[in-house]
Every structure is written in C-alpha cells, then in structure tokens.
Coordinates of C-alpha atoms in Angstrom, one line a residue:
M1 CA 108.2 203.7 141.7
G2 CA 105.6 201.0 140.9
A3 CA 102.2 201.0 139.4
T4 CA 100.7 201.7 142.8
G5 CA 102.5 205.1 142.9
H6 CA 104.8 204.7 145.9
D7 CA 108.5 204.0 146.2
K8 CA 109.9 200.9 148.0
V9 CA 112.7 200.9 150.5
E10 CA 115.4 198.6 149.1
T11 CA 116.7 197.3 152.4
F12 CA 116.8 193.7 153.2
V13 CA 118.7 191.6 155.7
P14 CA 118.5 187.9 154.7
E15 CA 118.2 185.2 157.3
A16 CA 120.9 182.6 157.5
D17 CA 120.1 179.4 155.6
E18 CA 120.2 176.6 158.2
E19 CA 119.0 173.8 155.9
A20 CA 121.2 170.7 156.1
T21 CA 120.2 169.4 152.7
Y22 CA 121.6 170.9 149.5
R23 CA 119.6 173.6 147.8
P24 CA 121.1 175.4 144.8
G25 CA 122.2 179.0 145.3
Y26 CA 119.6 180.2 142.8
S27 CA 116.8 178.4 144.7
R28 CA 117.7 180.1 148.0
A29 CA 118.1 183.4 146.2
A30 CA 114.6 183.0 144.7
E31 CA 113.1 182.4 148.1
R32 CA 114.8 185.4 149.5
I33 CA 113.5 187.6 146.6
L34 CA 110.0 186.5 147.4
Q35 CA 110.6 187.3 151.0
F36 CA 111.9 190.7 150.0
I37 CA 108.8 191.4 147.8
T38 CA 106.5 190.5 150.8
E39 CA 108.5 192.5 153.4
Q40 CA 108.7 195.6 151.2
G41 CA 104.9 195.5 150.4
F42 CA 105.2 195.1 146.6
V43 CA 102.0 194.3 144.8
P44 CA 101.2 193.0 141.3
G45 CA 102.3 195.6 138.7
D46 CA 105.0 197.1 140.9
R47 CA 108.5 197.5 139.4
L48 CA 111.2 195.5 141.2
P49 CA 114.9 196.3 141.6
T50 CA 117.1 195.5 138.6
E51 CA 119.1 192.2 138.4
A52 CA 122.3 194.1 139.4
R53 CA 120.5 195.7 142.4
F54 CA 119.1 192.4 143.6
A55 CA 122.6 190.9 143.5
E56 CA 123.7 193.7 145.8
I57 CA 120.7 193.3 148.1
L58 CA 121.1 189.6 148.4
G59 CA 124.9 189.6 148.5
V60 CA 125.2 186.9 145.7
S61 CA 126.6 186.8 142.2
R62 CA 124.8 188.1 139.1
T63 CA 124.7 184.6 137.7
I64 CA 122.8 183.2 140.8
T65 CA 120.5 186.3 140.8
R66 CA 119.8 185.8 137.1
D67 CA 118.9 182.1 137.6
A68 CA 116.7 183.0 140.6
L69 CA 114.8 185.6 138.5
K70 CA 114.4 183.0 135.7
T71 CA 112.9 180.6 138.2
L72 CA 110.5 183.1 139.5
A73 CA 109.5 184.2 136.0
A74 CA 108.9 180.5 135.0
T75 CA 106.5 180.0 137.9
G76 CA 104.6 183.2 137.2
R77 CA 105.8 185.1 140.3
I78 CA 107.4 187.9 138.4
S79 CA 107.4 189.1 134.9
T80 CA 110.3 190.6 132.9
Q81 CA 109.6 193.1 130.2
R82 CA 112.3 193.9 127.8
G83 CA 113.3 197.6 128.0
R84 CA 111.0 198.2 131.0
G85 CA 112.2 196.1 133.9
I86 CA 111.1 193.4 136.3
F87 CA 107.6 193.5 137.8
V88 CA 105.6 191.6 140.4
A89 CA 103.2 189.4 138.4
D90 CA 99.5 188.9 139.1
P91 CA 98.9 185.6 141.0
A92 CA 95.8 185.1 138.8
D93 CA 98.2 184.6 135.8
A94 CA 100.3 182.0 137.6
P95 CA 100.4 178.5 136.1
V96 CA 98.1 175.9 137.6
S97 CA 98.9 172.6 136.0
P98 CA 102.0 170.6 136.9
V99 CA 103.4 171.1 133.4
A100 CA 102.6 174.8 133.3
G101 CA 104.2 175.1 136.7
F102 CA 107.4 173.3 135.8
V103 CA 110.4 175.0 137.1
P104 CA 113.5 174.3 135.0
T105 CA 115.9 175.0 137.8
D106 CA 114.1 172.9 140.5
I107 CA 116.0 169.6 141.1
A108 CA 112.8 167.7 142.1
H109 CA 111.0 168.9 138.9
I110 CA 113.9 167.9 136.7
M111 CA 114.0 164.4 138.2
D112 CA 110.2 164.1 137.9
M113 CA 110.5 165.1 134.3
F114 CA 113.0 162.4 133.5
E115 CA 111.0 159.8 135.3
F116 CA 108.0 160.7 133.2
R117 CA 110.1 160.8 130.1
G118 CA 111.3 157.3 130.8
V119 CA 107.7 156.0 130.9
Q120 CA 106.9 157.9 127.6
E121 CA 110.0 156.8 125.7
Q122 CA 109.7 153.1 126.8
A123 CA 106.1 153.0 125.7
A124 CA 106.8 154.8 122.4
A125 CA 109.7 152.5 121.4
G126 CA 107.7 149.4 122.3
L127 CA 104.7 150.4 120.2
A128 CA 107.0 151.6 117.4
A129 CA 108.5 148.1 117.2
K130 CA 105.0 146.7 116.7
R131 CA 103.5 149.3 114.5
A132 CA 106.2 151.1 112.4
T133 CA 105.7 151.1 108.7
P134 CA 108.6 150.7 106.3
G135 CA 108.5 154.4 105.6
E136 CA 108.6 155.2 109.3
L137 CA 111.6 153.0 109.8
V138 CA 113.4 154.9 107.0
A139 CA 112.4 158.2 108.8
I140 CA 113.8 156.9 112.1
D141 CA 117.0 155.8 110.4
D142 CA 117.3 159.2 108.6
A143 CA 116.9 161.0 111.9
L144 CA 119.5 158.7 113.5
E145 CA 122.0 159.6 110.7
A146 CA 121.2 163.3 111.0
Y147 CA 122.1 163.0 114.7
A148 CA 125.4 161.3 113.8
R149 CA 126.2 164.1 111.4
S150 CA 125.3 166.8 114.0
L151 CA 128.1 165.5 116.2
E152 CA 130.6 166.8 113.6
A153 CA 129.0 170.2 113.7
A154 CA 129.8 170.5 117.5
D155 CA 126.9 172.9 117.8
P156 CA 124.8 172.1 120.9
R157 CA 121.7 173.6 119.2
V158 CA 122.1 171.5 116.1
M159 CA 122.7 168.3 118.2
A160 CA 119.7 169.0 120.4
A161 CA 117.4 169.5 117.4
A162 CA 118.6 166.3 115.9
D163 CA 118.1 164.4 119.1
E164 CA 114.5 165.6 119.4
S165 CA 113.9 164.7 115.7
F166 CA 115.0 161.1 116.4
H167 CA 112.7 160.7 119.5
C168 CA 109.8 162.3 117.6
A169 CA 110.3 159.9 114.7
V170 CA 110.1 157.0 117.1
A171 CA 107.0 158.5 118.7
R172 CA 105.3 159.0 115.4
A173 CA 105.9 155.3 114.5
A174 CA 104.0 154.4 117.7
H175 CA 100.8 155.6 116.1
N176 CA 99.4 157.2 119.3
G177 CA 98.7 160.9 119.0
F178 CA 98.5 161.4 122.8
L179 CA 101.9 159.9 123.3
L180 CA 103.4 161.9 120.5
D181 CA 102.0 165.2 121.9
S182 CA 103.1 164.4 125.5
I183 CA 106.7 163.6 124.3
A184 CA 106.8 166.9 122.4
T185 CA 105.7 168.7 125.5
V186 CA 108.4 167.0 127.7
Q187 CA 111.0 167.8 125.0
G188 CA 110.1 171.4 125.4
L189 CA 110.5 171.2 129.2
Q190 CA 113.9 169.6 128.7
R191 CA 115.0 172.5 126.5
R192 CA 114.1 174.8 129.3
V193 CA 116.2 172.8 131.7
V194 CA 119.2 172.9 129.4
T195 CA 118.9 176.6 128.9
A196 CA 117.9 177.8 132.4
A197 CA 119.7 175.4 134.7
F198 CA 122.6 173.9 132.9
G199 CA 123.8 176.5 130.4
G200 CA 123.9 174.2 127.5
F201 CA 124.8 170.9 129.2
S202 CA 122.7 168.2 127.4
G203 CA 123.1 165.0 129.3
G204 CA 126.6 163.7 128.9
P205 CA 128.7 162.3 126.0
V206 CA 126.9 162.6 122.7
A207 CA 128.7 159.6 121.3
T208 CA 127.1 157.5 124.1
A209 CA 123.7 158.9 123.2
L210 CA 124.3 158.1 119.5
A211 CA 125.1 154.4 120.4
E212 CA 122.0 154.3 122.6
H213 CA 119.9 155.7 119.8
R214 CA 121.2 153.0 117.5
Q215 CA 120.2 150.3 120.0
I216 CA 116.7 151.7 120.1
F217 CA 116.4 151.8 116.3
E218 CA 117.8 148.3 115.8
A219 CA 115.3 146.8 118.3
V220 CA 112.4 148.7 116.6
R221 CA 113.6 147.5 113.2
R222 CA 113.6 143.9 114.5
G223 CA 110.1 144.3 115.8
D224 CA 111.4 143.5 119.3
A225 CA 109.0 145.6 121.5
E226 CA 110.5 144.5 124.8
Q227 CA 114.1 145.3 123.9
A228 CA 113.1 148.5 122.2
G229 CA 111.3 149.7 125.3
L230 CA 114.2 148.7 127.6
A231 CA 116.7 150.4 125.4
A232 CA 114.7 153.6 125.4
L233 CA 114.3 153.5 129.2
A234 CA 118.0 152.8 129.7
H235 CA 118.8 155.8 127.5
V236 CA 116.6 158.1 129.5
E237 CA 117.9 156.8 132.8
R238 CA 121.5 157.2 131.7
T239 CA 120.7 160.8 130.7
R240 CA 119.0 161.4 134.1
L241 CA 122.0 160.1 135.9
S242 CA 124.2 162.4 133.9
Y243 CA 122.2 165.4 134.9
Q244 CA 122.2 164.2 138.5
A245 CA 126.0 164.0 138.4
E246 CA 126.2 167.4 136.9
I247 CA 124.0 168.8 139.7
G248 CA 126.3 167.2 142.2
R249 CA 129.4 168.7 140.5
R250 CA 127.8 172.1 140.6
V251 CA 127.0 171.9 144.3
F252 CA 130.7 172.6 145.0
R253 CA 130.6 175.7 142.9
S254 CA 127.6 177.2 144.8
Y255 CA 129.4 178.0 148.0

C-alpha cells in the first residue's frame, strides 16, 4: 500500500520489443517499469514492488532488474530507501542539468562522457606542459609511480583511485580551476559507469593505461604541449573504444 492509501494491482503484460537497434536488457526493463508505474496509477510516494517481484512481473533476471532500477534511481524517477523499499520519486526532485541527469547505464551518455573527457584531458595535458612547476612535475611522477604500484595490488578500487590521482595531478598542473573541477566531476561520472554498468570493468588492460600515462607525463615534462595533449586524447579514446568493445561483448549476453 502506498502513501496514497490504496493498493496496486501487480499485473503487467509487456509489449514485444520490436526495435531493430540494440538496447541493453536493463534499458528495456527500465522503460517497462515506467510503463508499469503509469498503467497501475502509481504516484509520487507510492511504494513499488520489490526487485524480486519486478523480475517476476517483467520476466527478466534479477541482475537486469537491479540495473534497470539503478538507472531509474539515477535519473530521479524512483527512490530506494534502505530497509523501507522502492518508491515513486517526485518529478520536482528529478535532475535538470546534463551532468545531474547522467545515466551511468545509458550507452549514449557513456560515449558523450568520454567525448567530453577527451576534450578535457587534451586541454589539461597541453596546459600542464606549458605551466607545470618543478614541484607539480614531481607530483605527477609520484602519482604515476603510485599507479604502477597499484597494479601489483590487483585491487580495482586501488587502481581506480591511483588512476584518478594521476589525472588530477596533471589537471592541477594546468593551473585552471574550472578545468580541474570539471575533470573531477567527470571522474565521478566514470566511477558510476564502472559500478552501475560494468561491474568493475575499468577500460581494458591496466598495463596499457600505465604506458599511456607515461607518454603523457614525458611530454608534459619536456614541455611539449602538442604531444602531451595528443597523448592524453589518445589515452581517453583508447579507453572509450575498450568500453565500446565491452558493450558489444555484453550484447550477446543480453538475449
């Protein structure tokens, strides 16, 4: 029974998905959950079925259902409250900016994020090559070595933190607060992608990323702004292609 004081009938017959282009299972499930909410007359504050019950209603796995619910929570369509359940969210509380409305399981959003990150990292590396102080070069080198050591730990969280530290060190050396802040924001978005959509996958072979980081640092240390920017852009583009390939691989596990 929801906040409005009336029970909902949990019956739902999904329409066949006739789209020819690929859409992940969680994306289709999220759309069907929204359809269910509308057809059953749920309003903001109403309690929704559990994850397990939604899996039964939709006829999909718990994993797909969980990712669908994460997507809807990320876009402000539902809210999950620990120990209480899942509720319809108030539309007035939904995000309004592109960044706030970022959906970590939406392929188009993920690709847009990497496109923007490429612009950021190229600019930051190029400016760092021109502006880095000796102390900042030491900080970048230290971050690079910390990333190299993190590979031995084989802990994805440690490696991800070390990777972010390297990129932040380069961004700080660019001496542009707006650029540093926007890079930190996009790093947060990428963390959400890794967690919600890829279950820990972080962009391909870490040894390759380490070599790419070294190329960026060497260009920055030489003061070669053009090569530093190009190395940073190539690094992000290779990462983007790795995610794209991973998405393609997962297509065949969605059916």
